[in-house]
Amino acid sequence: MPHNLTFHDKITTIERHFLDEQKAHPEATGELTQILYDLALAGKMIASKTIQAGLADILGATGSRNVQGETVQKLDQFADETIFRLNDHTGRLACMASEEQDELIPIPEKYPKGRYVLLYDPLDGSSNIDVNVSVGSIFAIYRRKTPEGTPGTLEDCLQPGRKLVAAGYVIYGSSTMLVYTTGNGVHGFTLNRMLGEFLLSHPNIKMPAKPKYYSVNQAYEPYWSPGVLQYVRWLQTGENNLSLRYIGSLVADFHRNLLAGGLFCYPADRKDPKKPGGKLRLLYEAAPLAFIAEQAGGYATNGHSGILDLEPTKLHQRVPLFIGDKKLAEKAEEYIAKFDK
Ligand code: P6P
């Protein structure tokens, strides 16, 4: 039986869930609901391609033409274009930003500009696809700050996570799931491929009180600060009784820790001088996942302060990330404050 569902529970589609949630906000225009619905549709479209990824070699490698004569795209390019094309013409967005695009993505001149801003990582961990490891899409939605009807600007994108109106991810794994929050709890939906419907399978997700895992790339140990090293050593003690699980795919690691209880960290390291602040991105990776983590009873920090309180300055800025179990994440701030002068 799926997680915490019993036989007689009603069947709720994601559309029905979005509409029920919208009822709780009488002032809602339905625009945010529609954006979420379009992102669920994007998830279905990307899922349909990820399950064929392994066949690219047979059906045609990236950039070549497959047996149907279609040009085979890199999956992350396909995911990026799918999310853009589902949202560029709807009149619900002022602008977008994607991990795949260096600059802010304007809404084409011919289309109306809306009240929201969508930031997304279309396919995080795409290098894992070739070895059949779960990957995911991550999205963050803000209300615009600049005047309605005008093209969105960087100011609309560079907002702290506290201002998020919605955040979520789609994980393409043994099953396809969409997990999201609008600040009223975290809810998970599993894709029924036969119906093409996301069905509510994980209502009101809360991180278990007793965490089971910690996730970090131990190979970077020689490049960590003293505080991070002491913190990870503490995670490994019998006091925490944790197992190490590290998939190397952020959404997969985060999702496992969300459901089973655990702490994921990608600390700053001295390994790559170009990435002194860790590898992961603030706007469309750390902040949306931090919103979900906090709504599920967890916490996310850069080792000094809450991820959701950080004021972004650049679209693709990186940030050290300790996210998941609240007590374990808070401890990272203690160790770094104590050992990193
Ligand atoms: P490393 C995947 O490339 C990714 O961006 C995240 O999904 C993942 O958590 C991280 O990088 C893994 O990085 O340096 O441990 O291989």
Coordinates of C-alpha atoms and ligand atoms in Angstrom, one line a residue:
M1 CA 0.0 0.0 0.0
P2 CA 1.4 3.5 -0.8
H3 CA 2.8 5.5 2.0
N4 CA 0.2 6.2 4.8
L5 CA -2.8 5.6 2.4
T6 CA -5.4 3.0 3.4
F7 CA -7.8 1.2 1.1
H8 CA -10.9 3.4 1.7
D9 CA -9.1 6.7 1.3
K10 CA -10.6 8.9 -1.4
I11 CA -8.8 9.2 -4.7
T12 CA -7.6 12.8 -5.2
T13 CA -6.0 13.9 -8.5
I14 CA -3.4 16.8 -8.3
E15 CA -5.9 19.0 -10.1
R16 CA -8.6 18.4 -7.5
H17 CA -6.0 19.0 -4.8
F18 CA -4.9 22.3 -6.3
L19 CA -8.5 23.4 -6.6
D20 CA -9.3 22.4 -3.0
E21 CA -6.2 24.3 -1.8
Q22 CA -7.3 27.3 -3.8
K23 CA -10.7 27.4 -2.0
A24 CA -8.8 28.2 1.2
H25 CA -7.8 31.5 -0.4
P26 CA -11.0 33.4 -1.4
E27 CA -8.9 36.1 -3.0
A28 CA -7.2 33.6 -5.3
T29 CA -7.6 34.3 -9.0
G30 CA -6.6 30.7 -9.9
E31 CA -3.5 31.9 -11.7
L32 CA -1.1 30.2 -9.3
T33 CA -3.2 27.0 -9.5
Q34 CA -2.9 27.1 -13.3
I35 CA 0.9 27.6 -13.1
L36 CA 1.1 24.6 -10.7
Y37 CA -1.1 22.6 -13.1
D38 CA 1.2 23.5 -16.0
L39 CA 4.2 22.4 -14.1
A40 CA 2.6 19.0 -13.3
L41 CA 1.9 18.7 -17.1
A42 CA 5.6 19.5 -17.7
G43 CA 6.5 16.8 -15.2
K44 CA 4.5 14.3 -17.1
M45 CA 6.0 15.3 -20.5
I46 CA 9.6 15.1 -19.1
A47 CA 8.9 11.8 -17.3
S48 CA 7.8 10.3 -20.7
K49 CA 11.2 11.2 -22.1
T50 CA 13.3 10.1 -19.1
I51 CA 12.0 6.6 -19.3
Q52 CA 13.3 6.4 -22.9
A53 CA 16.6 8.0 -22.2
G54 CA 18.5 4.8 -22.2
L55 CA 17.1 4.1 -25.7
A56 CA 18.7 7.3 -27.2
D57 CA 21.6 5.1 -28.4
I58 CA 19.2 2.9 -30.3
L59 CA 16.7 5.7 -31.3
G60 CA 19.5 8.2 -32.1
A61 CA 22.1 10.0 -30.0
T62 CA 21.7 13.6 -28.9
G63 CA 21.7 16.0 -31.9
S64 CA 21.2 13.2 -34.4
R65 CA 17.9 12.2 -35.9
N66 CA 16.1 9.2 -34.5
V67 CA 14.2 6.5 -36.4
Q68 CA 11.2 8.8 -36.6
G69 CA 13.4 11.4 -38.1
E70 CA 13.1 13.6 -35.0
T71 CA 16.1 15.4 -33.7
V72 CA 17.1 13.8 -30.4
Q73 CA 17.6 16.5 -27.8
K74 CA 19.6 16.3 -24.6
L75 CA 17.1 15.6 -21.9
D76 CA 17.9 18.7 -20.0
Q77 CA 17.4 20.9 -23.1
F78 CA 14.1 19.1 -23.7
A79 CA 13.1 19.7 -20.0
D80 CA 14.1 23.3 -20.2
E81 CA 12.2 24.0 -23.4
T82 CA 9.1 22.1 -22.2
I83 CA 8.8 24.2 -19.1
F84 CA 9.4 27.4 -21.1
R85 CA 6.9 26.5 -23.8
L86 CA 4.2 25.6 -21.3
N87 CA 4.5 29.0 -19.5
D88 CA 5.7 31.6 -22.0
H89 CA 2.3 32.5 -23.5
T90 CA -0.1 32.1 -20.6
G91 CA -0.1 35.7 -19.4
R92 CA 0.6 34.4 -15.8
L93 CA 4.3 35.1 -15.7
A94 CA 6.4 38.3 -15.8
C95 CA 9.6 36.5 -16.6
M96 CA 11.4 33.2 -15.9
A97 CA 14.9 32.0 -15.0
S98 CA 16.4 28.6 -15.7
E99 CA 19.6 26.8 -14.6
E100 CA 20.1 26.2 -18.3
Q101 CA 20.0 29.8 -19.4
D102 CA 22.7 32.3 -18.4
E103 CA 20.3 35.3 -18.5
L104 CA 16.8 36.1 -17.2
I105 CA 14.2 34.7 -19.7
P106 CA 11.8 37.4 -20.8
I107 CA 8.2 36.7 -21.8
P108 CA 8.1 37.1 -25.6
E109 CA 6.9 40.6 -26.7
K110 CA 3.7 39.2 -28.3
Y111 CA 2.4 37.6 -25.0
P112 CA 0.9 39.3 -22.0
K113 CA 3.0 39.6 -18.8
G114 CA 1.6 38.2 -15.6
R115 CA 1.9 38.6 -11.8
Y116 CA 4.3 35.7 -11.1
V117 CA 7.9 34.7 -11.6
L118 CA 9.1 31.1 -12.3
L119 CA 12.6 30.0 -11.5
Y120 CA 13.5 26.4 -12.3
D121 CA 16.2 23.8 -12.6
P122 CA 14.7 21.8 -15.5
L123 CA 16.6 18.6 -14.9
D124 CA 19.0 18.6 -12.0
G125 CA 21.6 15.8 -12.0
S126 CA 21.1 15.0 -15.6
S127 CA 24.5 13.4 -15.8
N128 CA 23.0 10.6 -13.7
I129 CA 20.5 9.7 -16.5
D130 CA 23.1 7.7 -18.4
V131 CA 23.5 5.4 -15.4
N132 CA 19.8 5.2 -14.7
V133 CA 19.9 7.2 -11.5
S134 CA 16.8 9.2 -10.4
V135 CA 16.9 12.9 -11.4
G136 CA 14.5 15.8 -10.9
S137 CA 13.1 19.1 -11.9
I138 CA 12.9 21.8 -9.2
F139 CA 10.7 25.0 -9.3
A140 CA 10.3 28.2 -7.3
I141 CA 7.4 30.7 -7.8
Y142 CA 7.4 34.3 -6.5
R143 CA 4.9 37.1 -7.0
R144 CA 6.5 39.9 -9.1
K145 CA 7.7 43.1 -7.3
T146 CA 7.8 45.4 -10.3
P147 CA 4.6 47.0 -11.8
E148 CA 2.1 44.7 -13.5
G149 CA 2.0 44.6 -17.2
T150 CA 5.6 45.5 -17.7
P151 CA 8.4 42.9 -18.6
G152 CA 9.7 41.2 -15.5
T153 CA 13.2 42.2 -14.3
L154 CA 16.1 40.7 -12.3
E155 CA 14.6 42.5 -9.2
D156 CA 11.5 40.2 -9.6
C157 CA 13.8 37.1 -9.5
L158 CA 16.3 38.1 -6.8
Q159 CA 13.9 37.6 -3.9
P160 CA 14.6 35.8 -0.5
G161 CA 13.1 32.3 -0.1
R162 CA 10.8 33.7 2.6
K163 CA 8.8 35.4 -0.3
L164 CA 8.2 32.1 -2.1
V165 CA 4.5 31.6 -2.9
A166 CA 5.1 28.0 -4.1
A167 CA 8.0 25.5 -4.5
G168 CA 8.3 21.9 -5.6
Y169 CA 10.0 19.3 -7.5
V170 CA 9.3 16.3 -9.7
I171 CA 11.4 13.2 -9.2
Y172 CA 11.9 10.8 -12.1
G173 CA 12.7 7.6 -10.4
S174 CA 11.3 4.1 -9.9
S175 CA 8.1 6.1 -10.0
T176 CA 7.5 9.7 -10.9
M177 CA 6.4 11.9 -8.0
L178 CA 5.5 15.6 -7.7
V179 CA 6.1 17.1 -4.3
Y180 CA 5.1 20.7 -3.6
T181 CA 4.1 23.3 -1.0
T182 CA 2.3 26.7 -1.1
G183 CA 3.0 27.2 2.6
N184 CA 0.1 25.0 3.7
G185 CA 2.0 21.8 4.2
V186 CA 3.9 19.5 1.8
H187 CA 2.0 17.2 -0.4
G188 CA 3.2 14.3 -2.7
F189 CA 1.6 12.9 -5.8
T190 CA 2.5 9.7 -7.7
L191 CA 2.1 9.6 -11.4
N192 CA -0.2 6.8 -12.6
R193 CA 1.2 6.4 -16.1
M194 CA -1.8 4.5 -17.4
L195 CA -4.1 7.4 -16.6
G196 CA -1.5 10.1 -17.0
E197 CA -2.7 11.5 -13.7
F198 CA -0.8 12.5 -10.6
L199 CA -2.7 11.0 -7.6
L200 CA -2.3 12.2 -4.0
S201 CA -0.1 9.5 -2.4
H202 CA 1.7 11.5 0.4
P203 CA -0.6 14.0 2.0
N204 CA 0.9 16.4 4.6
I205 CA 4.5 15.0 4.5
K206 CA 6.3 15.6 7.8
M207 CA 10.0 14.6 8.3
P208 CA 10.2 11.7 10.8
A209 CA 11.4 12.8 14.3
K210 CA 14.2 10.2 14.2
P211 CA 16.5 10.8 11.2
K212 CA 18.0 7.7 9.5
Y213 CA 20.5 9.1 7.0
Y214 CA 23.1 11.7 6.3
S215 CA 24.2 12.6 2.8
V216 CA 27.5 14.1 1.8
N217 CA 30.3 13.5 -0.7
Q218 CA 32.9 12.2 1.7
A219 CA 35.6 12.4 -1.1
Y220 CA 35.7 16.2 -0.4
E221 CA 36.7 15.7 3.2
P222 CA 40.3 17.0 2.6
Y223 CA 38.8 20.3 1.3
W224 CA 36.4 21.1 4.1
S225 CA 36.8 23.7 6.8
P226 CA 37.6 22.5 10.4
G227 CA 34.0 23.3 11.4
V228 CA 32.5 21.2 8.6
L229 CA 34.9 18.4 9.3
Q230 CA 34.0 18.3 13.0
Y231 CA 30.3 18.5 12.1
V232 CA 30.5 15.5 9.7
R233 CA 32.5 13.6 12.3
W234 CA 29.6 14.3 14.8
L235 CA 27.0 13.1 12.3
Q236 CA 29.0 9.8 12.1
T237 CA 28.9 9.2 15.9
G238 CA 26.7 6.6 17.7
E239 CA 24.8 9.5 19.2
N240 CA 23.1 10.0 15.8
N241 CA 23.2 6.4 14.6
L242 CA 22.9 7.4 11.0
S243 CA 23.6 5.6 7.8
L244 CA 25.4 7.3 4.9
R245 CA 23.3 7.5 1.7
Y246 CA 24.7 9.7 -1.1
I247 CA 23.2 9.3 -4.6
G248 CA 24.8 12.4 -6.2
S249 CA 21.4 13.6 -7.4
L250 CA 20.1 16.4 -5.2
V251 CA 16.4 15.7 -5.7
A252 CA 16.8 12.0 -5.1
D253 CA 18.9 12.6 -1.9
F254 CA 16.6 15.3 -0.6
H255 CA 13.4 13.2 -1.4
R256 CA 14.7 10.1 0.5
N257 CA 15.7 12.2 3.5
L258 CA 12.3 14.0 3.4
L259 CA 10.4 10.8 3.6
A260 CA 12.7 8.7 5.8
G261 CA 14.4 11.4 7.9
G262 CA 17.9 12.7 7.3
L263 CA 20.3 15.5 6.6
F264 CA 21.8 16.3 3.2
C265 CA 24.8 18.6 3.0
Y266 CA 26.9 20.1 0.2
P267 CA 29.3 22.3 2.2
A268 CA 31.7 24.9 0.8
D269 CA 35.0 23.3 -0.1
R270 CA 38.4 24.3 -1.3
K271 CA 38.4 21.7 -4.1
D272 CA 37.3 24.1 -6.9
P273 CA 38.5 27.7 -6.5
K274 CA 35.7 28.7 -8.9
K275 CA 33.1 27.3 -6.5
P276 CA 34.2 28.5 -3.0
G277 CA 30.6 28.6 -1.9
G278 CA 29.7 25.1 -2.7
K279 CA 28.2 23.8 -5.9
L280 CA 24.5 24.1 -5.4
R281 CA 22.4 27.1 -6.6
L282 CA 20.4 29.3 -4.2
L283 CA 17.5 30.5 -6.3
Y284 CA 16.3 27.3 -8.0
E285 CA 17.8 24.5 -5.9
A286 CA 18.5 25.5 -2.2
A287 CA 15.6 28.0 -1.6
P288 CA 12.7 25.9 -3.0
L289 CA 13.9 22.8 -1.2
A290 CA 14.4 24.9 1.9
F291 CA 10.7 26.0 1.7
I292 CA 9.6 22.4 1.4
A293 CA 12.0 21.3 4.2
E294 CA 10.7 23.9 6.6
Q295 CA 7.0 23.1 5.8
A296 CA 7.8 19.5 6.6
G297 CA 9.3 20.4 10.0
G298 CA 12.9 20.5 8.9
Y299 CA 15.4 23.3 8.3
A300 CA 18.0 24.5 5.8
T301 CA 21.0 26.6 6.4
N302 CA 24.2 27.8 4.6
G303 CA 26.1 27.0 7.8
H304 CA 25.5 30.5 9.2
S305 CA 21.9 31.4 8.6
G306 CA 18.6 30.1 7.2
I307 CA 18.6 29.6 3.5
L308 CA 15.1 31.3 3.3
D309 CA 16.5 34.5 4.8
L310 CA 19.4 34.9 2.3
E311 CA 19.0 38.0 0.0
P312 CA 20.1 36.8 -3.5
T313 CA 22.4 39.0 -5.5
K314 CA 23.0 36.9 -8.6
L315 CA 20.7 34.6 -10.6
H316 CA 23.0 31.6 -10.5
Q317 CA 24.8 32.2 -7.2
R318 CA 25.9 29.1 -5.3
V319 CA 25.4 28.5 -1.7
P320 CA 26.7 25.9 0.9
L321 CA 23.7 23.7 1.9
F322 CA 22.8 21.8 5.0
I323 CA 19.1 20.7 4.6
G324 CA 16.7 18.2 6.2
D325 CA 16.3 17.2 9.9
K326 CA 16.0 20.4 11.9
K327 CA 18.2 19.4 14.8
L328 CA 20.9 18.0 12.6
A329 CA 20.9 21.1 10.3
E330 CA 21.0 23.6 13.2
K331 CA 24.0 21.7 14.6
A332 CA 26.0 22.6 11.4
E333 CA 25.7 26.3 12.4
E334 CA 27.0 25.5 15.9
Y335 CA 30.1 23.6 14.7
I336 CA 30.9 26.1 12.0
A337 CA 30.6 29.0 14.5
K338 CA 32.7 27.2 17.0
F339 CA 35.5 25.9 14.8
D340 CA 35.7 28.2 11.7
K341 CA 37.1 31.5 12.9
Ligands
P6P1 P1 29.2 15.9 -6.5 C1 24.3 16.8 -9.8 O1 25.3 17.1 -10.8 C2 24.4 17.9 -8.7 O2 24.2 19.1 -9.3 C3 23.3 17.6 -7.6 O3 22.2 17.0 -8.2 C4 24.1 16.7 -6.7 O4 23.6 16.8 -5.4 C5 25.5 17.2 -6.8 O5 25.6 17.8 -8.1 C6 26.5 16.1 -6.7 O6 27.8 16.8 -6.7 O7 30.2 17.0 -6.5 O8 29.0 15.3 -5.1 O9 29.3 15.0 -7.6

